[in-house]
Short mmCIF file of C-alpha atoms in Angstrom, two decimals:
data_model
loop_
_atom_site.label_atom_id
_atom_site.label_comp_id
_atom_site.label_asym_id
_atom_site.label_seq_id
_atom_site.Cartn_x
_atom_site.Cartn_y
_atom_site.Cartn_z
CA MET A 1 -0.11 0.22 -0.27
CA SER A 2 1.28 3.35 -0.95
CA ARG A 3 2.61 5.54 2.10
CA TYR A 4 0.54 8.60 0.25
CA ARG A 5 -2.72 6.76 0.26
CA GLY A 6 -4.15 9.08 2.97
CA ALA A 7 -3.37 11.97 1.44
CA MET A 8 -4.96 10.99 -1.77
CA ASP A 9 -8.17 9.16 -0.72
CA PRO A 10 -11.21 11.35 -0.16
CA SER A 11 -12.65 9.19 2.50
CA SER A 12 -9.78 9.66 4.80
CA THR A 13 -10.42 13.56 4.98
CA PRO A 14 -13.79 13.54 6.29
CA HIS A 15 -13.25 17.64 7.29
CA SER A 16 -11.91 20.07 4.61
CA ALA A 17 -10.84 23.72 4.95
CA PRO A 18 -12.83 26.28 3.08
CA PRO A 19 -10.91 27.78 -0.08
CA PRO A 20 -9.17 31.03 0.47
CA ALA A 21 -11.73 33.93 -0.02
CA PRO A 22 -11.27 35.95 -3.31
CA SER A 23 -8.58 38.69 -2.95
CA ASP A 24 -9.26 42.00 -1.62
CA ARG A 25 -8.17 43.73 -5.11
CA SER A 26 -10.62 41.86 -7.04
CA ARG A 27 -13.81 43.48 -5.11
CA ILE A 28 -14.29 45.96 -7.61
CA PRO A 29 -17.78 46.67 -9.26
CA PRO A 30 -17.82 45.44 -13.08
CA PHE A 31 -18.19 47.48 -16.09
CA GLN A 32 -21.89 48.08 -16.55
CA VAL A 33 -21.70 48.72 -20.11
CA MET A 34 -20.60 44.89 -20.96
CA ARG A 35 -23.09 43.68 -18.83
CA ILE A 36 -25.87 45.31 -21.00
CA THR A 37 -23.85 43.99 -24.14
CA ASP A 38 -24.63 40.98 -22.89
CA ALA A 39 -28.36 41.50 -22.13
CA ILE A 40 -28.57 42.86 -25.54
CA ALA A 41 -27.03 39.94 -27.18
CA ARG A 42 -29.81 37.69 -25.48
CA ARG A 43 -32.40 39.91 -26.23
CA ARG A 44 -31.56 39.55 -30.09
CA ALA A 45 -31.26 35.83 -29.44
CA ALA A 46 -34.75 35.73 -28.66
CA GLY A 47 -35.87 37.77 -31.61
CA HIS A 48 -35.94 41.10 -30.39
CA ASP A 49 -34.91 44.01 -32.86
CA VAL A 50 -32.67 45.63 -30.15
CA VAL A 51 -31.14 49.33 -31.09
CA SER A 52 -27.94 49.46 -28.85
CA LEU A 53 -26.69 53.03 -27.90
CA CYS A 54 -24.79 51.37 -25.24
CA ALA A 55 -20.84 50.46 -26.08
CA GLY A 56 -18.48 52.64 -27.82
CA GLU A 57 -17.83 50.69 -30.95
CA PRO A 58 -18.03 52.22 -34.33
CA SER A 59 -20.42 50.09 -36.51
CA ALA A 60 -17.54 50.49 -39.13
CA ARG A 61 -14.70 48.54 -38.78
CA PRO A 62 -11.78 47.52 -41.20
CA VAL A 63 -11.63 44.14 -43.01
CA PRO A 64 -8.31 42.53 -42.81
CA GLY A 65 -6.62 41.29 -45.77
CA SER A 66 -3.90 37.95 -45.41
CA LEU A 67 -2.28 37.96 -42.53
CA GLN A 68 0.74 36.20 -42.30
CA PRO A 69 1.87 33.67 -39.77
CA ALA A 70 2.59 35.24 -36.60
CA GLY A 71 4.52 33.99 -33.56
CA TYR A 72 5.90 36.43 -30.30
CA THR A 73 6.87 39.95 -31.08
CA GLY A 74 9.02 42.04 -28.56
CA PRO A 75 7.16 43.06 -25.58
CA LEU A 76 6.99 46.59 -26.68
CA GLY A 77 5.69 45.62 -30.09
CA THR A 78 7.16 45.53 -33.53
CA ALA A 79 9.71 48.20 -34.67
CA PRO A 80 8.05 49.02 -38.08
CA LEU A 81 4.54 49.71 -35.84
CA ARG A 82 6.37 51.89 -33.08
CA GLU A 83 8.23 53.76 -35.99
CA ALA A 84 4.72 54.50 -37.90
CA ILE A 85 3.08 55.55 -34.64
CA ALA A 86 5.39 58.11 -33.87
CA GLY A 87 5.01 59.01 -37.53
CA HIS A 88 1.83 59.73 -36.78
CA TYR A 89 2.45 62.21 -34.21
CA ARG A 90 4.76 63.94 -36.60
CA GLY A 91 1.62 64.18 -38.99
CA TRP A 92 -1.13 65.11 -36.79
CA TYR A 93 0.41 66.96 -33.96
CA GLY A 94 3.89 68.05 -35.24
CA VAL A 95 5.71 66.58 -32.38
CA ALA A 96 8.94 64.39 -32.61
CA VAL A 97 8.38 61.06 -30.70
CA ASP A 98 11.18 58.67 -30.41
CA PRO A 99 9.84 55.11 -31.65
CA ALA A 100 11.64 53.80 -28.53
CA SER A 101 9.37 55.49 -26.11
CA VAL A 102 6.20 54.08 -28.02
CA ALA A 103 5.07 50.61 -26.26
CA VAL A 104 2.55 48.47 -28.23
CA THR A 105 0.11 47.07 -25.76
CA THR A 106 -2.94 44.74 -25.76
CA GLY A 107 -5.96 47.29 -26.23
CA SER A 108 -5.49 50.68 -24.32
CA SER A 109 -6.62 48.55 -21.21
CA GLY A 110 -3.14 46.88 -21.31
CA ALA A 111 -1.84 50.29 -21.58
CA PHE A 112 -3.56 51.35 -18.04
CA GLN A 113 -2.79 48.20 -16.61
CA LEU A 114 0.90 48.35 -17.23
CA VAL A 115 1.50 52.18 -16.69
CA PHE A 116 -0.51 52.29 -13.42
CA LEU A 117 1.98 49.39 -12.19
CA ALA A 118 4.87 51.11 -13.39
CA ALA A 119 4.02 54.54 -12.26
CA PHE A 120 2.45 53.91 -8.96
CA ASN A 121 3.15 52.22 -5.58
CA PRO A 122 0.16 51.04 -3.34
CA GLY A 123 -1.24 53.93 -1.43
CA ASP A 124 -0.20 56.39 -3.70
CA ARG A 125 -2.85 59.17 -4.60
CA VAL A 126 -4.07 59.43 -7.99
CA ALA A 127 -6.73 62.16 -9.45
CA LEU A 128 -9.17 61.61 -11.72
CA ALA A 129 -12.51 63.53 -13.15
CA SER A 130 -16.27 62.15 -12.21
CA PRO A 131 -18.20 61.19 -14.33
CA GLY A 132 -15.21 59.44 -16.13
CA TYR A 133 -14.33 56.35 -17.78
CA PRO A 134 -14.91 53.51 -14.84
CA ALA A 135 -11.68 51.40 -15.57
CA TYR A 136 -9.60 54.01 -14.41
CA ARG A 137 -11.02 53.89 -11.02
CA ASN A 138 -11.37 50.11 -10.88
CA ILE A 139 -8.02 49.39 -12.36
CA LEU A 140 -6.20 51.55 -9.83
CA THR A 141 -7.99 50.37 -6.77
CA ALA A 142 -7.27 47.01 -7.60
CA LEU A 143 -3.83 47.68 -7.37
CA GLY A 144 -3.80 49.67 -3.90
CA VAL A 145 -3.85 53.54 -5.43
CA GLN A 146 -5.81 55.46 -3.61
CA VAL A 147 -8.31 57.20 -6.42
CA ILE A 148 -8.95 60.86 -5.73
CA GLU A 149 -12.28 61.77 -7.79
CA LEU A 150 -12.92 65.03 -8.89
CA GLN A 151 -16.70 65.71 -8.94
CA THR A 152 -17.09 67.98 -12.05
CA GLY A 153 -20.16 69.46 -13.55
CA PRO A 154 -21.38 72.11 -15.97
CA GLU A 155 -19.03 74.73 -14.39
CA THR A 156 -15.89 73.22 -15.52
CA ARG A 157 -17.09 71.47 -18.54
CA TYR A 158 -17.05 68.24 -16.97
CA GLN A 159 -13.24 68.63 -16.92
CA PRO A 160 -10.44 68.80 -13.62
CA THR A 161 -9.01 72.15 -13.12
CA PRO A 162 -5.96 73.38 -11.19
CA ALA A 163 -8.74 74.48 -8.51
CA LEU A 164 -10.14 71.15 -8.36
CA LEU A 165 -6.61 69.70 -7.77
CA ASP A 166 -5.70 72.17 -5.04
CA ALA A 167 -8.84 71.51 -2.91
CA ALA A 168 -7.99 67.49 -3.61
CA GLU A 169 -4.55 68.23 -2.04
CA VAL A 170 -5.95 70.04 0.65
CA GLU A 171 -8.41 67.49 1.70
CA PHE A 172 -6.28 64.08 0.99
CA GLY A 173 -2.46 65.29 0.75
CA ALA A 174 -0.36 65.26 -1.78
CA LEU A 175 -1.13 63.42 -5.37
CA ARG A 176 1.01 61.53 -7.24
CA GLY A 177 -0.66 61.08 -10.46
CA LEU A 178 -3.77 62.69 -12.65
CA VAL A 179 -5.63 60.73 -15.47
CA ILE A 180 -7.03 63.05 -17.59
CA ALA A 181 -9.14 62.10 -20.80
CA SER A 182 -9.92 64.98 -24.04
CA PRO A 183 -12.61 64.06 -25.55
CA ALA A 184 -13.84 62.23 -22.52
CA ASN A 185 -15.73 59.13 -21.78
CA PRO A 186 -18.78 59.79 -21.04
CA THR A 187 -19.24 63.27 -21.63
CA GLY A 188 -17.30 64.05 -24.88
CA THR A 189 -15.95 67.09 -23.29
CA MET A 190 -12.41 68.27 -24.52
CA LEU A 191 -9.39 70.41 -23.09
CA GLY A 192 -8.30 73.14 -25.18
CA ARG A 193 -4.78 74.31 -25.50
CA ASP A 194 -5.06 76.76 -22.51
CA GLU A 195 -6.85 74.41 -20.22
CA LEU A 196 -4.26 71.47 -21.33
CA THR A 197 -1.53 73.87 -20.74
CA ASP A 198 -2.87 74.77 -16.96
CA LEU A 199 -3.02 71.39 -16.49
CA VAL A 200 0.52 70.19 -17.09
CA SER A 201 2.09 73.32 -15.59
CA TRP A 202 0.41 72.22 -12.34
CA CYS A 203 1.89 69.01 -12.67
CA GLY A 204 5.25 69.67 -13.63
CA ALA A 205 5.08 71.94 -10.55
CA ARG A 206 4.73 69.40 -8.36
CA GLY A 207 6.19 66.52 -10.04
CA VAL A 208 2.98 64.65 -10.26
CA ARG A 209 2.62 62.30 -13.34
CA LEU A 210 -0.06 63.38 -16.05
CA ILE A 211 -1.49 60.28 -17.84
CA SER A 212 -3.83 61.51 -20.93
CA ASP A 213 -5.97 59.34 -22.44
CA GLU A 214 -6.38 60.51 -26.12
CA ILE A 215 -8.46 57.49 -27.54
CA TYR A 216 -10.89 59.47 -28.95
CA HIS A 217 -8.54 62.03 -30.91
CA GLY A 218 -9.71 62.06 -34.38
CA ILE A 219 -13.38 61.90 -33.44
CA THR A 220 -14.22 65.68 -32.95
CA PHE A 221 -16.68 68.06 -34.10
CA GLY A 222 -15.03 71.91 -33.99
CA ASP A 223 -14.07 74.33 -36.94
CA PRO A 224 -12.06 72.15 -39.93
CA ALA A 225 -9.59 75.10 -40.05
CA ASP A 226 -8.56 74.74 -36.43
CA PRO A 227 -5.07 73.08 -35.72
CA ASP A 228 -6.25 71.60 -32.72
CA ARG A 229 -9.23 70.13 -34.31
CA ARG A 230 -8.16 66.57 -33.89
CA GLY A 231 -7.26 67.34 -30.22
CA VAL A 232 -4.26 68.55 -28.55
CA SER A 233 -1.78 65.92 -27.35
CA ALA A 234 -0.48 66.32 -24.02
CA ARG A 235 3.15 65.31 -25.44
CA ALA A 236 2.93 68.65 -27.52
CA LEU A 237 3.22 70.74 -24.21
CA ASP A 238 5.15 68.15 -22.17
CA PRO A 239 7.59 65.39 -23.21
CA GLY A 240 7.14 63.60 -19.77
CA ALA A 241 3.36 63.40 -20.18
CA ILE A 242 2.45 59.52 -20.47
CA VAL A 243 -0.18 59.42 -23.72
CA ILE A 244 -2.17 56.56 -23.93
CA ASN A 245 -4.36 55.94 -27.13
CA SER A 246 -5.48 52.91 -29.36
CA PHE A 247 -6.79 51.68 -32.60
CA SER A 248 -10.19 50.92 -31.26
CA LYS A 249 -12.21 53.94 -31.88
CA TYR A 250 -11.06 56.44 -34.49
CA TRP A 251 -9.72 53.29 -36.35
CA GLY A 252 -12.58 51.43 -35.63
CA MET A 253 -10.25 48.35 -34.52
CA THR A 254 -11.96 47.24 -30.98
CA GLY A 255 -11.81 43.52 -31.64
CA TRP A 256 -7.98 43.58 -32.40
CA ARG A 257 -7.23 44.55 -29.12
CA LEU A 258 -4.21 46.62 -29.74
CA GLY A 259 -3.05 50.29 -27.98
CA TRP A 260 -0.20 51.80 -26.92
CA ALA A 261 1.45 54.02 -24.50
CA LEU A 262 3.96 57.25 -25.04
CA LEU A 263 6.41 57.09 -22.34
CA PRO A 264 8.83 59.43 -20.58
CA GLU A 265 12.23 57.93 -20.46
CA ASP A 266 12.36 56.69 -16.91
CA LEU A 267 8.98 54.20 -17.37
CA ILE A 268 10.68 52.48 -20.67
CA ALA A 269 12.71 49.86 -19.13
CA PRO A 270 9.92 49.24 -16.23
CA MET A 271 7.35 49.03 -18.78
CA GLU A 272 9.56 46.61 -20.67
CA ALA A 273 10.24 44.24 -17.99
CA LEU A 274 6.25 44.25 -16.73
CA ALA A 275 5.03 43.68 -20.52
CA SER A 276 7.45 40.52 -21.36
CA ASN A 277 5.83 39.05 -18.13
CA PHE A 278 2.12 39.75 -18.18
CA ALA A 279 1.60 39.37 -21.93
CA LEU A 280 5.01 38.23 -23.41
CA SER A 281 4.16 40.51 -26.45
CA PRO A 282 0.95 42.35 -28.06
CA PRO A 283 -1.25 40.15 -30.49
CA ALA A 284 1.44 40.02 -33.59
CA PRO A 285 -1.85 39.68 -36.36
CA ALA A 286 -3.26 42.89 -35.14
CA GLN A 287 0.01 44.44 -35.34
CA GLU A 288 0.37 43.59 -38.73
CA MET A 289 -2.92 45.13 -39.40
CA ALA A 290 -2.52 48.20 -37.51
CA LEU A 291 0.19 49.13 -40.06
CA THR A 292 -2.23 49.61 -42.58
CA ALA A 293 -3.76 52.46 -40.22
CA PHE A 294 -1.54 55.38 -41.14
CA THR A 295 -2.36 55.67 -45.10
CA PRO A 296 -3.53 58.35 -46.32
CA GLU A 297 -6.47 56.33 -48.02
CA THR A 298 -6.92 55.07 -44.37
CA TYR A 299 -7.40 58.35 -43.02
CA ALA A 300 -10.03 59.32 -45.18
CA GLU A 301 -12.14 56.95 -44.82
CA ARG A 302 -12.41 57.00 -41.03
CA ASP A 303 -12.32 60.82 -41.51
CA ALA A 304 -15.87 59.83 -43.48
CA ILE A 305 -16.69 57.73 -40.69
CA VAL A 306 -16.52 60.95 -38.18
CA ALA A 307 -18.40 62.93 -40.90
CA ASP A 308 -21.18 60.18 -39.82
CA PHE A 309 -20.66 60.59 -36.12
CA ALA A 310 -21.21 64.56 -36.98
CA ARG A 311 -24.54 63.65 -38.28
CA ALA A 312 -25.65 61.35 -35.55
CA ARG A 313 -24.60 63.50 -32.93
CA GLN A 314 -26.57 66.50 -34.57
CA LEU A 315 -29.68 64.60 -34.84
CA ILE A 316 -29.42 64.10 -30.81
CA LEU A 317 -28.91 67.72 -30.45
CA ASP A 318 -31.83 68.43 -32.77
CA ALA A 319 -33.85 66.69 -30.56
CA GLU A 320 -33.40 67.72 -26.92
CA ARG A 321 -36.28 69.66 -26.51
CA ASP A 322 -38.30 66.77 -27.35
CA LEU A 323 -36.59 64.50 -25.11
CA ASP A 324 -37.29 66.59 -22.14
CA TRP A 325 -34.08 65.53 -20.45
CA GLY A 326 -32.19 67.91 -18.12
CA VAL A 327 -28.31 69.42 -18.46
CA ALA A 328 -26.49 67.49 -20.81
CA ALA A 329 -22.43 67.91 -21.52
CA PRO A 330 -21.26 69.56 -24.47
CA ALA A 331 -20.54 67.01 -26.64
CA ASP A 332 -17.52 68.30 -28.29
CA GLY A 333 -15.80 64.44 -29.35
CA ALA A 334 -15.56 60.74 -29.28
CA PHE A 335 -19.33 59.61 -30.05
CA TYR A 336 -21.21 59.92 -26.46
CA TYR A 337 -23.87 62.15 -25.48
CA TYR A 338 -24.41 62.22 -21.44
CA SER A 339 -27.30 64.13 -19.96
CA ASP A 340 -29.10 64.11 -16.86
CA LEU A 341 -32.59 62.92 -17.11
CA GLY A 342 -34.38 65.71 -15.59
CA PRO A 343 -38.27 65.52 -15.71
CA GLN A 344 -37.95 61.74 -16.75
CA LEU A 345 -36.53 61.27 -13.12
CA GLU A 346 -39.58 61.90 -11.44
CA ARG A 347 -41.45 59.17 -13.35
CA PHE A 348 -39.08 56.13 -13.64
CA GLY A 349 -37.02 57.07 -10.34
CA SER A 350 -33.62 56.92 -11.32
CA ALA A 351 -31.39 56.49 -14.37
CA THR A 352 -31.16 52.71 -13.82
CA GLY A 353 -34.66 52.33 -13.76
CA TYR A 354 -35.03 54.21 -17.13
CA ALA A 355 -32.70 52.17 -18.95
CA ALA A 356 -34.18 48.84 -17.98
CA GLU A 357 -37.71 49.86 -18.82
CA LEU A 358 -36.32 51.44 -22.17
CA LEU A 359 -34.61 48.02 -23.48
CA GLU A 360 -37.30 46.12 -21.67
CA ARG A 361 -40.26 48.01 -23.31
CA ALA A 362 -38.52 49.90 -26.58
CA ASP A 363 -35.77 47.45 -27.45
CA VAL A 364 -33.28 50.62 -26.82
CA ALA A 365 -29.97 50.21 -25.04
CA VAL A 366 -28.45 53.09 -23.22
CA VAL A 367 -26.18 53.30 -20.23
CA PRO A 368 -27.16 54.51 -16.99
CA GLY A 369 -24.79 57.09 -15.51
CA LEU A 370 -23.69 55.03 -12.20
CA ASP A 371 -21.01 53.43 -13.70
CA PHE A 372 -19.01 56.87 -14.49
CA ASP A 373 -20.41 58.70 -11.43
CA PRO A 374 -20.88 56.98 -8.10
CA VAL A 375 -21.95 59.91 -6.67
CA ALA A 376 -24.61 61.46 -8.96
CA GLY A 377 -24.73 59.13 -12.03
CA ASP A 378 -27.77 57.50 -11.67
CA ARG A 379 -29.59 60.81 -12.60
CA ALA A 380 -27.73 60.61 -15.74
CA VAL A 381 -27.57 58.42 -18.90
CA ARG A 382 -25.12 57.77 -21.93
CA LEU A 383 -25.94 57.40 -25.60
CA SER A 384 -23.36 56.38 -27.99
CA TYR A 385 -24.05 57.44 -31.66
CA ALA A 386 -21.10 54.96 -32.56
CA ALA A 387 -23.90 52.50 -34.48
CA GLY A 388 -24.23 55.94 -37.03
CA GLU A 389 -26.82 57.88 -38.35
CA PRO A 390 -29.59 55.39 -39.38
CA ALA A 391 -29.48 53.78 -35.81
CA ILE A 392 -29.88 57.05 -33.91
CA VAL A 393 -32.92 57.93 -36.12
CA GLU A 394 -34.51 54.81 -35.29
CA ALA A 395 -33.67 54.86 -31.79
CA LEU A 396 -34.77 58.29 -31.28
CA GLU A 397 -37.89 57.50 -32.62
CA ARG A 398 -38.48 54.51 -30.28
CA ILE A 399 -37.51 56.81 -27.07
CA LEU A 400 -39.73 59.48 -28.09
CA ARG A 401 -42.73 57.03 -28.25
CA PHE A 402 -41.52 54.92 -24.98
CA GLN A 403 -41.75 58.26 -23.07
CA ARG A 404 -45.27 59.60 -24.58
CA ARG A 405 -46.81 56.01 -23.00
#
């Protein structure tokens, strides 16, 4: 008889200890947008004609050509793609970027994880605007970083300001980082050159790392003659700023899971070490596909899609009176409309209740704002017009019929 039989025979261990509890760092809220996306899929499978204004996912997506067999690449991406991204900054912003400072990542989500790990220690304080993209808060929280949420509103165009940062330091102590987004999710608001310069100066004077999410650059609706019409890159104002972007939004490559970060020199080696252990390399087929993103033909194709977003946006703006909602954020860019529900709250009680009934009774999916603002978000909803003009026409008709019942 084996002397190990007792350890292998379940009958010899009548009392077993429960498994350890899940980690504290995993106790973060799920991203409700993805839950709603799952509910949409179930309704469509059941035969419902659902119009989704939920996810920030362009309906017009590039079609891959013949991809080559792929193996691992370098942990920060292929040299040709890093060079092409650097060329993109020369072309759009007139900014010289060393390709060695470009880190290609598994989506912008991968960039945020690696950048936050490289830049911050547990207990550091990092500020960000609320309402804002929930993954910033949740990734930082999972990493043990103290998130300082700056409550913004119409008076600051839903963007952080030096005054808000000063007040945060008085209340919570010195900050180590600031995350900004322009255009922002969910509000679509943008920081002009002067406002961004003020934030860059504030961070520079205090040694605070500035992380600029520029994933929606190019999806903007300002004056075509404005040299900053595509957005102002923080890298144009501060070579030490960390810039994060992705092929998901302007280029419509959501499922390819490919993004990048522009890094200051002191974070290049830490990012490479982290990336080589966490993901080994970004997906090689996606990198090959992404090399086609920076041609004149592709820019022209994507700008035509942005023009469709502009028409869809205008339909919503024209319908504001009929919708009879409350105060909306200025939709400067991205493809989102974020608005307080105003009088509709008296009828439905909350944005969560409104969104649930709208999906159930009208087959239109919108996102309640609680994901983006844990304090006041259940008064607001976010509409994504990434699906384009026809989807918005149909959705608005259904919403107005729903509210008239």
